[in-house]
Coordinates of C-alpha atoms in Angstrom, one line a residue:
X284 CA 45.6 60.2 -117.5
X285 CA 44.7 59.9 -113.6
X286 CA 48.5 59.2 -111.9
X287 CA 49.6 57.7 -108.5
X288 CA 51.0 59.4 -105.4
X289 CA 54.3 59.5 -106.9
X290 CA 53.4 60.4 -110.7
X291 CA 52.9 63.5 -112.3
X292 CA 50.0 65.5 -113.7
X293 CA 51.8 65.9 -117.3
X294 CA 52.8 64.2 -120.0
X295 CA 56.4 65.1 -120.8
X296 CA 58.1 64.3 -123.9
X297 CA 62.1 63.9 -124.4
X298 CA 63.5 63.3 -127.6
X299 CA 66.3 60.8 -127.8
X300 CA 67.8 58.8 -130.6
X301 CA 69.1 55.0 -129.8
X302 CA 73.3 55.4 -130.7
X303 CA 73.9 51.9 -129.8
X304 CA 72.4 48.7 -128.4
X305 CA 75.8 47.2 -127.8
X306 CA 76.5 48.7 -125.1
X307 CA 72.9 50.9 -124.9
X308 CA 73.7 54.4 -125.3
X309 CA 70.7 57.1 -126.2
X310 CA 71.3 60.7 -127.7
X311 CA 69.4 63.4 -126.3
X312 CA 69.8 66.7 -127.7
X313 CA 69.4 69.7 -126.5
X314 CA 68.3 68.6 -123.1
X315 CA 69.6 71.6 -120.9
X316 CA 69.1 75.4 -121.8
X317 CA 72.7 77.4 -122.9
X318 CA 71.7 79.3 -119.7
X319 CA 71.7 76.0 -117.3
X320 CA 75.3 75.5 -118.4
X321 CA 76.7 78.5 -118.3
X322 CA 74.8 78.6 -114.9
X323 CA 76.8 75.3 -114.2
X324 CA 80.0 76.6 -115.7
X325 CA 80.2 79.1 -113.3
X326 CA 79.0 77.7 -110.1
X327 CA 82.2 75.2 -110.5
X328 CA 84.9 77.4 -112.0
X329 CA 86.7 78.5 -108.4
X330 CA 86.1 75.0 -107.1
X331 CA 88.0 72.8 -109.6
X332 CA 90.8 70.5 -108.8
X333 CA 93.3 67.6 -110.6
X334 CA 90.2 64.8 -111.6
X335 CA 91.3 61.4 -109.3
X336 CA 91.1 58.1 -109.9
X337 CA 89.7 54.9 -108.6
X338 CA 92.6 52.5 -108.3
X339 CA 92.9 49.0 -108.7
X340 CA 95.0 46.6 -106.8
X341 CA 98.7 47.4 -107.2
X342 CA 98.2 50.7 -108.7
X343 CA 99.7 53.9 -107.4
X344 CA 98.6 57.6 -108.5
X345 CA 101.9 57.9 -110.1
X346 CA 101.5 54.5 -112.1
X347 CA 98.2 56.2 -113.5
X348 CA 99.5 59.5 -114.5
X349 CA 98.6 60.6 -117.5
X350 CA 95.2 58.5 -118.0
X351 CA 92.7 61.0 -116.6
X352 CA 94.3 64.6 -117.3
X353 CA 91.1 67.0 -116.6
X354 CA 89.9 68.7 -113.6
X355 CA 86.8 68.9 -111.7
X356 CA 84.7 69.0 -108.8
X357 CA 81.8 67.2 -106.9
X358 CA 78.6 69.5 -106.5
X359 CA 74.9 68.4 -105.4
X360 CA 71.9 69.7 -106.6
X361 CA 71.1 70.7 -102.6
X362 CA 74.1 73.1 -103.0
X363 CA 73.2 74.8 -105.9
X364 CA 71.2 78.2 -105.3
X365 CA 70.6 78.9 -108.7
X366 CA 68.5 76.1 -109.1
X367 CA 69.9 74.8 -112.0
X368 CA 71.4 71.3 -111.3
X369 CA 67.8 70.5 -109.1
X370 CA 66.0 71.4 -113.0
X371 CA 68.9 69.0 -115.0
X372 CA 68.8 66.2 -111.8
X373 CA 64.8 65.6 -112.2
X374 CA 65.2 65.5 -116.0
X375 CA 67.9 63.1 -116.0
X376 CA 65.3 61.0 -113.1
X377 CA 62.3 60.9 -116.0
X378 CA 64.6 60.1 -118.8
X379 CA 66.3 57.2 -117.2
X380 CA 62.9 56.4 -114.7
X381 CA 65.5 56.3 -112.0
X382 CA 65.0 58.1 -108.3
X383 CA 66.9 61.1 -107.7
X384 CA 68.0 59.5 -104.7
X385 CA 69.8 57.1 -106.4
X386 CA 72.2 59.7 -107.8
X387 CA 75.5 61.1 -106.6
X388 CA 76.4 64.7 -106.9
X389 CA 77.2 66.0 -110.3
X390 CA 80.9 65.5 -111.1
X391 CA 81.7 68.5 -113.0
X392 CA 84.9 68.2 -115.1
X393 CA 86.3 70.7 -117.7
X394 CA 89.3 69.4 -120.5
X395 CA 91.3 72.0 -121.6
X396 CA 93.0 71.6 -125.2
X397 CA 95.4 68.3 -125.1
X398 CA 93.5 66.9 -122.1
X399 CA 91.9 63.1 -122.3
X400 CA 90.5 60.4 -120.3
X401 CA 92.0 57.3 -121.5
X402 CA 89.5 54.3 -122.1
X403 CA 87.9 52.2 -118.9
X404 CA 84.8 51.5 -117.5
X405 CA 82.4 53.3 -115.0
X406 CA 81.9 50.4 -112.9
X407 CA 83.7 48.9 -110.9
X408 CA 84.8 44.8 -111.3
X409 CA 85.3 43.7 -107.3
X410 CA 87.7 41.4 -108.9
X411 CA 89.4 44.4 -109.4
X412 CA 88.5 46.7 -107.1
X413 CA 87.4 44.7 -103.8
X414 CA 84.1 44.5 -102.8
X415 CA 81.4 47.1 -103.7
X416 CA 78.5 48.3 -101.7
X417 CA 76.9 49.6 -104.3
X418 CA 77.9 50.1 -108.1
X419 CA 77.8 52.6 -111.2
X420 CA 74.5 50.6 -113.9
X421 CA 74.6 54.1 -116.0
X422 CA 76.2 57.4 -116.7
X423 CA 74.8 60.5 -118.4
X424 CA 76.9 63.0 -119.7
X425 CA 75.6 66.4 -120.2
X426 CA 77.9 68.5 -122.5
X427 CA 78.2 72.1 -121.1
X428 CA 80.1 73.6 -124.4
X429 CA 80.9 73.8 -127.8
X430 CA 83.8 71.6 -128.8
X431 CA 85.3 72.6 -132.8
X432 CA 87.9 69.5 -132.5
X433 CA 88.6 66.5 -130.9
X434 CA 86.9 65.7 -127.3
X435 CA 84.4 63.2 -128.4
X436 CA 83.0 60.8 -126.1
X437 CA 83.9 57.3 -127.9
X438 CA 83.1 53.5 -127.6
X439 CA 85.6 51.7 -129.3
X440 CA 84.0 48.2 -128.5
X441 CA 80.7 49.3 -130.1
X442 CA 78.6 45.7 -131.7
X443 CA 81.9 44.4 -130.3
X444 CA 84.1 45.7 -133.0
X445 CA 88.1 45.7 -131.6
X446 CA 87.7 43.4 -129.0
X447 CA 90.1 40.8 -128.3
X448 CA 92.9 42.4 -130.4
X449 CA 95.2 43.7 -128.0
X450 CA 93.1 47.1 -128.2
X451 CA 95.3 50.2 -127.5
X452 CA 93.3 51.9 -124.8
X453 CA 95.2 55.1 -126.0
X454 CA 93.3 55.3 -129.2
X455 CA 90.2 57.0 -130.1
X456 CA 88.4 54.2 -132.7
X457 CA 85.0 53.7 -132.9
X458 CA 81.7 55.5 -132.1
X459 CA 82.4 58.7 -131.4
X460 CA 79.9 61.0 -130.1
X461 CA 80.9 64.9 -130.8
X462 CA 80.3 67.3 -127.6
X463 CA 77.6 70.2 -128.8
X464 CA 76.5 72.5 -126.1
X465 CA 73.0 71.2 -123.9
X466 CA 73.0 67.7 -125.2
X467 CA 72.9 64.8 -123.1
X468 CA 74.1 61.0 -123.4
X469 CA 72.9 58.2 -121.4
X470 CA 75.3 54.7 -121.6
X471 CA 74.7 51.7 -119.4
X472 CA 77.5 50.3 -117.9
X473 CA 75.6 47.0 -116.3
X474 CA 73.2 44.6 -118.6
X475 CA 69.8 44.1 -116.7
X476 CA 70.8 40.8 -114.7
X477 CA 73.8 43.2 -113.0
X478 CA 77.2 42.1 -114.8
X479 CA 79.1 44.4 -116.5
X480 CA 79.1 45.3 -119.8
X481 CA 82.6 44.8 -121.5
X482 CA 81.3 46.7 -124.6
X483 CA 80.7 49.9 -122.7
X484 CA 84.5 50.6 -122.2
X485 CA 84.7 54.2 -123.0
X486 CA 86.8 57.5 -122.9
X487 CA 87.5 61.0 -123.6
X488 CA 89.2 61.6 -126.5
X489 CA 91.8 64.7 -126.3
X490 CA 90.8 68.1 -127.1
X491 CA 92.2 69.9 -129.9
X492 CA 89.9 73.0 -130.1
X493 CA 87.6 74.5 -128.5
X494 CA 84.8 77.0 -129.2
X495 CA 84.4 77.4 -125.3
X496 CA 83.9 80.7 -123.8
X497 CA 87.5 81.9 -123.6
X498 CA 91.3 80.0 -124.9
X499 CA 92.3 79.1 -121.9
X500 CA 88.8 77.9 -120.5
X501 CA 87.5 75.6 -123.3
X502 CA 84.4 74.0 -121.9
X503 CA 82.7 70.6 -123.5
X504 CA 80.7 68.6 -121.4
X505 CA 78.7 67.6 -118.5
X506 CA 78.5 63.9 -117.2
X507 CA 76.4 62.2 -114.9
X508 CA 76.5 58.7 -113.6
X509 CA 75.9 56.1 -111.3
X510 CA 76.2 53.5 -108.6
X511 CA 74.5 49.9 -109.3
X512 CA 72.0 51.3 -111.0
X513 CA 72.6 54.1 -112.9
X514 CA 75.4 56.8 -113.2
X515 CA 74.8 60.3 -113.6
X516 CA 78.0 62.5 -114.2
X517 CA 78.3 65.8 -115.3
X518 CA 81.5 67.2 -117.1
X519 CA 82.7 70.9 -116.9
X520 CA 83.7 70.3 -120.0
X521 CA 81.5 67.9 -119.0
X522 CA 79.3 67.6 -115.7
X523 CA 78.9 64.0 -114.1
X524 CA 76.6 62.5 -111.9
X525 CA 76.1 59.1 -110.3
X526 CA 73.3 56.9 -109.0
X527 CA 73.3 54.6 -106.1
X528 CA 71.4 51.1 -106.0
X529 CA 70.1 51.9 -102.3
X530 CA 71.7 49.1 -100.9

């Protein structure tokens, strides 16, 4: 089919199965090559520090402790030499039809056995949070390893099941999603008119075992997410990313 300036000579196809509508999540397996995250896995391992958190009003670090217990580290595609995250980056801009310019760099965490991320949402209410100049529509999360228990990516307000019942955002209810090595998920975080989802709370449920590539390095995932448009995170256990809305 003759293309624009901007298109490409090919068609491409990338499976995906539709998880959820409420909130939208897709499933795409096998997106990256064992070799891309082993590639990724490596790249990040010396660089890795205590994951951070956003804070609302009135919250201190020490207030939060305990809700986001992995590690992990910011890397851009531009920084890579092995080419890898520039290969996973364009993928993730055809599967979600959003610019590469729009992301941030890959946020790769890795969740060792008993590590979590409590429940919450990508993006950010300025009710909450102040005024944004830009905020997270998407993440996709790109698992980087094997998981044999626990570590599931979950919605617990999936078709709006739990809500409104004095939800404990300790626990891990609902649709779960199991980490397997190379597959990605995509979950929006904004419906298309720009307000927040309140079904796409989400979290990381803790890690019991891992089939990563050594005890005391168990690998899951890779997660990237977005700002006002789309969210691309990638997760050393997990690798993040996230994508700007240009403004």
């Amino acid at each position: 089919m003759p293309h624009g300036e901007t298109g490409e000579p090919r068609v491409v196809s990338i499976p995906f199965q539709v998880l959820s509508w409420k909130p939208r999540a897709l499933y795409f397996p096998n997106f990256a090559t064992s070799e891309q995250c082993k590639s990724i896995i490596e790249m990040s391992r010396s660089k890795l520090k205590p994951s951070t958190l956003a804070l609302r009003k009135g919250e201190t670090a020490e207030s939060t402790k305990g809700i986001r217990t992995s590690s992990g580290t910011f890397i851009s595609a531009q920084e890579d030499k092995t080419g890898s995250l520039e290969v996973v980056e364009r993928k993730i801009a055809r599967a979600t039809m959003i610019p590469r310019s729009h992301g941030e760099a890959f946020n790769i965490l890795r969740y060792e056995i008993g590590q979590r991320y409590v429940s919450h949402y990508d993006a950010f209410n300025p009710a909450e949070y102040g005024t944004q100049k830009s905020q997270r529509i998407a993440s996709f999360l790109l698992y980087l390893s094997d998981v044999e228990e626990g570590g599931e990516t979950m919605f617990p307000f999936e078709n709006d099941s739990n809500m409104g019942i004095g939800y404990d955002y300790k626990k891990c209810i609902g649709l779960r999603v199991k980490p397997r090595r190379g597959d990605g998920l995509l979950f929006y975080s904004l419906f298309p008119n720009g307000t927040i989802d309140k079904a796409r709370v989400g979290g990381s449920s803790r890690t019991s075992r891992s089939l990563g590539p050594s005890p005391d390095y168990p690998v899951q995932a890779v997660t990237l997410g977005s700002r006002t448009n789309h969210s691309q995170r990638a997760v050393l256990s997990g690798l993040a990313k996230s994508v700007l809305d240009g403004k």
